[in-house]
Short mmCIF file of C-alpha atoms and ligand atoms in Angstrom, two decimals:
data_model
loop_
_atom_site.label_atom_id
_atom_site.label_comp_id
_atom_site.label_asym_id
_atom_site.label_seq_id
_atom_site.Cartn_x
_atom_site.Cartn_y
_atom_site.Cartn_z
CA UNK S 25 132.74 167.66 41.51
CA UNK S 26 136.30 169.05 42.03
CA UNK S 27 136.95 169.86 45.61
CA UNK S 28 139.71 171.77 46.80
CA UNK S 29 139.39 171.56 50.75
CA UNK S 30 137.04 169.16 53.23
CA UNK S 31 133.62 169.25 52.15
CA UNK S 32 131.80 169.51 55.18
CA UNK S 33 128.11 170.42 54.70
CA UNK S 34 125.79 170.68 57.30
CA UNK S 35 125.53 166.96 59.04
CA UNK S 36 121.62 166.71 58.29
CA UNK S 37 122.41 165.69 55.09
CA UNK S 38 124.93 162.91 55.74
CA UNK S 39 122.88 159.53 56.11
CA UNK S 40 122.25 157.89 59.16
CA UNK S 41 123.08 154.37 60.31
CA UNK S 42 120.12 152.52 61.08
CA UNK S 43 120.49 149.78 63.99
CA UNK S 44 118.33 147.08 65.20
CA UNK S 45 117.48 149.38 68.32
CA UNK S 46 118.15 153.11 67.63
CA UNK S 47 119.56 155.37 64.82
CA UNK S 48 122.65 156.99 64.79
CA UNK S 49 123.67 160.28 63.28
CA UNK S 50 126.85 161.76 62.16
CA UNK S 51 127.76 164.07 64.64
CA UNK S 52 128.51 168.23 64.02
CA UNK S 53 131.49 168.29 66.27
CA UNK S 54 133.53 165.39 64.73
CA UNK S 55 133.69 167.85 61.65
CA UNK S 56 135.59 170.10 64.38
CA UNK S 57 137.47 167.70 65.48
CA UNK S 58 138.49 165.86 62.63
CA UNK S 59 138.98 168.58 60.14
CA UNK S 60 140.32 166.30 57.44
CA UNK S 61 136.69 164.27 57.40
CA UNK S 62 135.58 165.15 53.60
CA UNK S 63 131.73 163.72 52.98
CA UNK S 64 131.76 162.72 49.80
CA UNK S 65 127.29 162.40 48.46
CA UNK S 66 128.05 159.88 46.06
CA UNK S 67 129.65 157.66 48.74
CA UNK S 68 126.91 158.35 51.28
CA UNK S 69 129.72 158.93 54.02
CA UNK S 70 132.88 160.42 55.29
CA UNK S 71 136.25 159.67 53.74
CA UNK S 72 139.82 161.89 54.05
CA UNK S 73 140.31 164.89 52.48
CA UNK S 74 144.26 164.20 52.80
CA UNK S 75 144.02 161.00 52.00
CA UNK S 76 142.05 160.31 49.12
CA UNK S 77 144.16 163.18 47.13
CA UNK S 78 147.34 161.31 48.02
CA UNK S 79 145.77 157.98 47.17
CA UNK S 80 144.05 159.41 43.43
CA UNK S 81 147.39 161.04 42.84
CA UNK S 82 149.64 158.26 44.01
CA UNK S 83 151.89 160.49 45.35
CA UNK S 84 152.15 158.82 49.03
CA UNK S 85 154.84 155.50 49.12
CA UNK S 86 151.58 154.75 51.50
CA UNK S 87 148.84 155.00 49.21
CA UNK S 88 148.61 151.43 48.66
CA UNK S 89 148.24 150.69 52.32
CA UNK S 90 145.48 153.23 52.77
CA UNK S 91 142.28 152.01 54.66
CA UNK S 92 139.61 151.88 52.03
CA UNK S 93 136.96 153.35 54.01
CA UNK S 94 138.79 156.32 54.06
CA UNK S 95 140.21 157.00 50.27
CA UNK S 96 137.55 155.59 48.32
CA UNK S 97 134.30 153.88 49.56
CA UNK S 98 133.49 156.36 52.74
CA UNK S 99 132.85 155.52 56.35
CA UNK S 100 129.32 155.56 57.57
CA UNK S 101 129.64 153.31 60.58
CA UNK S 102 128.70 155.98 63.16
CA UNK S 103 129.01 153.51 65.89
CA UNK S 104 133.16 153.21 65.73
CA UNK S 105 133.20 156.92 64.42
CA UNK S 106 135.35 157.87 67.19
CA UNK S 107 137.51 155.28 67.84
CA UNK S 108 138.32 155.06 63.67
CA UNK S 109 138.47 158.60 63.43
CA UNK S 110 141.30 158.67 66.23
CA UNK S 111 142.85 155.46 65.10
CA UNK S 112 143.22 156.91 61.43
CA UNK S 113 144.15 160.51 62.31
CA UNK S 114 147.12 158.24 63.91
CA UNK S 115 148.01 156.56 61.30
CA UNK S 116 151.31 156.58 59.65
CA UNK S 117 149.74 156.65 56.28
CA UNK S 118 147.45 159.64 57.07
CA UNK S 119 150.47 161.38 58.72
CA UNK S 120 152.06 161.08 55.22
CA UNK S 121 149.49 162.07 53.31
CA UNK S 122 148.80 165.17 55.10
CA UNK S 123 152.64 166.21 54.90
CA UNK S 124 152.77 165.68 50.88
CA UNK S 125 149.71 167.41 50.41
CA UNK S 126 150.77 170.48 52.33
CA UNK S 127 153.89 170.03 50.44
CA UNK S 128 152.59 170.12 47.08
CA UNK S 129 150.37 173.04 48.22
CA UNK S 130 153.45 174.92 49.30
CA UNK S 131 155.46 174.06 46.26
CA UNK S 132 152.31 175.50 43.66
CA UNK S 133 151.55 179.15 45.53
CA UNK S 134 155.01 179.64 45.24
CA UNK S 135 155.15 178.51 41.23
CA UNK S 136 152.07 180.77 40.68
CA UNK S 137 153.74 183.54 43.11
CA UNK S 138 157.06 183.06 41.09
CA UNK S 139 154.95 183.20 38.14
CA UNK S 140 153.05 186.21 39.23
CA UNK S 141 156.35 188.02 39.70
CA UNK S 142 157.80 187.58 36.70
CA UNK S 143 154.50 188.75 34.53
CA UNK S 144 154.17 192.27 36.98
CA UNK S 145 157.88 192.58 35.44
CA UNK S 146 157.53 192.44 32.37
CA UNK S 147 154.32 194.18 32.26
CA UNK S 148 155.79 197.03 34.51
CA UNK S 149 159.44 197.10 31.98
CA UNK S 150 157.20 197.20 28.81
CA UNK S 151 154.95 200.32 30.83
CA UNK S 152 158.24 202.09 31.01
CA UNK S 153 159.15 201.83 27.37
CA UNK S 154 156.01 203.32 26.36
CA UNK S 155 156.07 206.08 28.95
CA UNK S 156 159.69 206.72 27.44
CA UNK S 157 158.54 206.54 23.91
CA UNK S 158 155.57 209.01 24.70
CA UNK S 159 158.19 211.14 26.60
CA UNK S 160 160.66 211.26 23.56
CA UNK S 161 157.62 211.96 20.94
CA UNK S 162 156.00 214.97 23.10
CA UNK S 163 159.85 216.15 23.98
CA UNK S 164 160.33 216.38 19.87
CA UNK S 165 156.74 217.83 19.62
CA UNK S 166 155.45 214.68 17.44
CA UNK S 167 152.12 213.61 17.34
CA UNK S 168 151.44 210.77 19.01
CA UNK S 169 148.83 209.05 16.64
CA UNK S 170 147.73 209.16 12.87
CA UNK S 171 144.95 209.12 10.81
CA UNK S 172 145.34 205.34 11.23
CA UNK S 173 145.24 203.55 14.51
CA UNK S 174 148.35 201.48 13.73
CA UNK S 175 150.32 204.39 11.62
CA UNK S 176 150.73 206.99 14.22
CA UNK S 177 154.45 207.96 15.25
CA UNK S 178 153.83 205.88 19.15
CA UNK S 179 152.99 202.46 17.70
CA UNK S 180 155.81 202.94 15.23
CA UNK S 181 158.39 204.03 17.81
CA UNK S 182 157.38 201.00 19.62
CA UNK S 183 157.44 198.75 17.10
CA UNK S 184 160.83 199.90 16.03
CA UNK S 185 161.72 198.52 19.28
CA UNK S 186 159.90 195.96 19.65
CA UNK S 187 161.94 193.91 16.69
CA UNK S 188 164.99 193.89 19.04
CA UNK S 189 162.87 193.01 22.27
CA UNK S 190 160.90 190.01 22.65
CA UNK S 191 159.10 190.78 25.76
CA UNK S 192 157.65 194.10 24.16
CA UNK S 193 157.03 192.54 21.03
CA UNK S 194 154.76 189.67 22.94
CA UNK S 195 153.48 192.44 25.10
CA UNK S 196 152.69 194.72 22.20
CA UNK S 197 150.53 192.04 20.57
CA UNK S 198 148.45 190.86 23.48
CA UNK S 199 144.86 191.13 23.06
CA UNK S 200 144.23 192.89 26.71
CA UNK S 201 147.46 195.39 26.37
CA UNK S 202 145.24 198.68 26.90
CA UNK S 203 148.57 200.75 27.56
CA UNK S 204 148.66 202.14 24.60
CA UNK S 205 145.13 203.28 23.98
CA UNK S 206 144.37 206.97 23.21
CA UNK S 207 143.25 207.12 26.75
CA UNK S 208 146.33 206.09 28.13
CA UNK S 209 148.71 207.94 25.85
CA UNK S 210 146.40 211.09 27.50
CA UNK S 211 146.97 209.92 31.14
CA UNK S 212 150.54 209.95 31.17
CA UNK S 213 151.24 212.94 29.12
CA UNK S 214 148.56 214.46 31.80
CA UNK S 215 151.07 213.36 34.51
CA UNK S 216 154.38 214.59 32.69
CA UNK S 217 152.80 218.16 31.92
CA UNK S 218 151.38 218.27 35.76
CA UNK S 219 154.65 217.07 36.89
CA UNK S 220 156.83 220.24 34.65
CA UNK S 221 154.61 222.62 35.80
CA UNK S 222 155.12 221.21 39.76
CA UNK S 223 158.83 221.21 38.47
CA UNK S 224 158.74 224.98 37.54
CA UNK S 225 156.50 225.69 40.58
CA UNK S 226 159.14 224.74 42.83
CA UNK S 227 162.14 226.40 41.46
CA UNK S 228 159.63 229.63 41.90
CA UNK S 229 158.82 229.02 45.10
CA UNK S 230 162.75 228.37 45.92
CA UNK S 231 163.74 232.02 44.79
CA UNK S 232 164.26 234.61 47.24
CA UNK S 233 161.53 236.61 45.68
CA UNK S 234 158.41 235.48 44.11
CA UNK S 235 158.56 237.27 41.03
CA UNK S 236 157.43 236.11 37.23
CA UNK S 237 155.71 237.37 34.53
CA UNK S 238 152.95 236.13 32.08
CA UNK S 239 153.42 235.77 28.38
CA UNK S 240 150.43 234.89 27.10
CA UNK S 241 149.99 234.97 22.94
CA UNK S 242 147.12 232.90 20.78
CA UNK S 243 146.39 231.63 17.63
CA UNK S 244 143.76 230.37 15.44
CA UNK S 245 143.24 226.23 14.62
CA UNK S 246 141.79 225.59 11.31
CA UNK S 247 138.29 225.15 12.73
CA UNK S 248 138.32 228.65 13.86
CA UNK S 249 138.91 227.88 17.86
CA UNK S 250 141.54 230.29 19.29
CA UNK S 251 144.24 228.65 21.37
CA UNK S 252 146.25 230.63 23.92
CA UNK S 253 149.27 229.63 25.40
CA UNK S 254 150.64 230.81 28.36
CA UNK S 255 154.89 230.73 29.34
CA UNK S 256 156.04 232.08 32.55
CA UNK S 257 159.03 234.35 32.36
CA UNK S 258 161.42 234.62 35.55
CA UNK S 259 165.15 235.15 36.39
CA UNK S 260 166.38 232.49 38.30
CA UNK S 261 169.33 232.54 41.21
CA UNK S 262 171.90 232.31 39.27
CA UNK S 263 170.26 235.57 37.41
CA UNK S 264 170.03 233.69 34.17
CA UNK S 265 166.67 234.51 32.41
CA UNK S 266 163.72 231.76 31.72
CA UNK S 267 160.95 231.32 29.65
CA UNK S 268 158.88 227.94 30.45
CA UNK S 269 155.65 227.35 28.68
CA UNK S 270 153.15 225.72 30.49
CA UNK S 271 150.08 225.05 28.81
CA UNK S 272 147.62 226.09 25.83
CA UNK S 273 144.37 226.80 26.93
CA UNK S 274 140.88 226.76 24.40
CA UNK S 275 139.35 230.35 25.01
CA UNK S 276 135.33 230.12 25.09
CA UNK S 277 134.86 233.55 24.73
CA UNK S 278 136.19 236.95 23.45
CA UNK S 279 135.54 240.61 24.42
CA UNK S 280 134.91 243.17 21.48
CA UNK S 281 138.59 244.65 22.14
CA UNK S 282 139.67 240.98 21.47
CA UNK S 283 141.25 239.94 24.51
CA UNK S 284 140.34 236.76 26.26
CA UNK S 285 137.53 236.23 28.95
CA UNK S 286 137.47 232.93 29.49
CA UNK S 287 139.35 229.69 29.47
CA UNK S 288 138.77 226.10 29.25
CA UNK S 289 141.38 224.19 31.25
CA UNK S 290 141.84 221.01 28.20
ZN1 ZN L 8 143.94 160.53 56.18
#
């Protein structure tokens, strides 16, 4: 078993020392007191923690002068538990031991945090790319995807620019890269047409007069649906004229004159 801090299980289970007289048992406290004491099962007592890393490892210039008890074969004689608890808490080996472990510790959370850096980089630099990508199709008024999951206009945009960038091109090919998924390409177009229409809400609201009109005009899909797309129309401060769409809406029902009733917000 692979332990990465003092095991230090409730003391019932730690053997007792049986003397001619009495019985001794491992005491709860000296876990509190010593918190480097690691009982190891197999060696039926305490050895430690600290210690028997630095001594497996050979990474101490003390290893080799480590008390045995301690790194390898566990200490079960109760009786001295105190006075060889104190006396190897103060030892210069110990002392050692503890500092290159803590050391070492240091040295790995900030590899992995280094490491962890670097990846939310690149993942957040490749993100971008694609936003742009999905940005530049929806600006041109390009479908994003084809009949075939790997011939639509997106993945060929971004493997057009993937052959000059390494990063993309790993990120492009990882196995758990959802960012370009269908329901991701939705997402952020979502976000860009909520964030126009905040865009043109603004400059309206920033007029000295609230006043627009509504162009609304539809059209027939193939399937027989009627789409109808709605553009606000408003002079702006500078008294230069504006027509912004802002989204097609799915009608779900017609009147007999023909005009709308109802829309679906897709
Ligand atoms: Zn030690």
């Amino acid at each position: 078993m692979i332990y990465i801090k003092p095991n230090q299980p409730d003391p019932r289970v730690i053997p007792h020392q049986q003397l001619p007289n009495k019985t001794l048992k491992f005491q709860e406290r000296w876990f509190r007191d010593y918190p480097w004491l690691h009982y190891v099962p197999n060696a039926g007592g305490v050895l430690c923690f600290y210690c028997m890393e630095a001594f497996k490892k050979q990474v101490s210039p003390l290893a080799k002068s480590m008390d045995e008890a301690f790194v390898s074969t566990g200490f079960k004689n109760w009786k001295k538990a105190i006075e060889k608890f104190a006396m190897h808490q103060q030892s210069q080996a110990h002392k050692v031991a503890m500092t290159t472990y803590t050391h070492q510790q240091r040295s790995v959370e900030t590899q992995l945090s280094t490491a962890r850096e670097q990846q939310q980089r690149e993942a957040r630099s490749c993100l971008l790319k694609i936003i742009k990508s999905i940005r530049f199709l929806a600006r041109q008024g390009l479908a994003l995807r084809g009949h075939e999951s790997d011939e639509g206009n997106l993945v060929q945009v971004l493997e057009d620019k993937a052959e000059e960038d390494d990063v993309l091109k790993q990120w492009l090919s990882k196995p758990t890269n959802h960012y370009t998924s269908p329901e991701m390409q939705n997402e952020i177009l979502n976000i860009m047409a909520n964030t126009v229409v905040r865009t043109i809400s603004s400059t309206l609201h920033a007029l000295p007069t609230l006043q627009f009109s509504i162009i609304m005009d539809g059209v027939q899909d193939f399937s027989g649906s009627e789409q109808e797309a709605i553009c606000l129309r408003y002079v702006d401060g500078d008294l230069l004229p504006h027509e912004d769409f802002m989204k097609c809406h799915l009608l779900q029902e017609r009147t007999w004159l023909g005009w709308p009733l109802m829309f679906s917000c897709g």
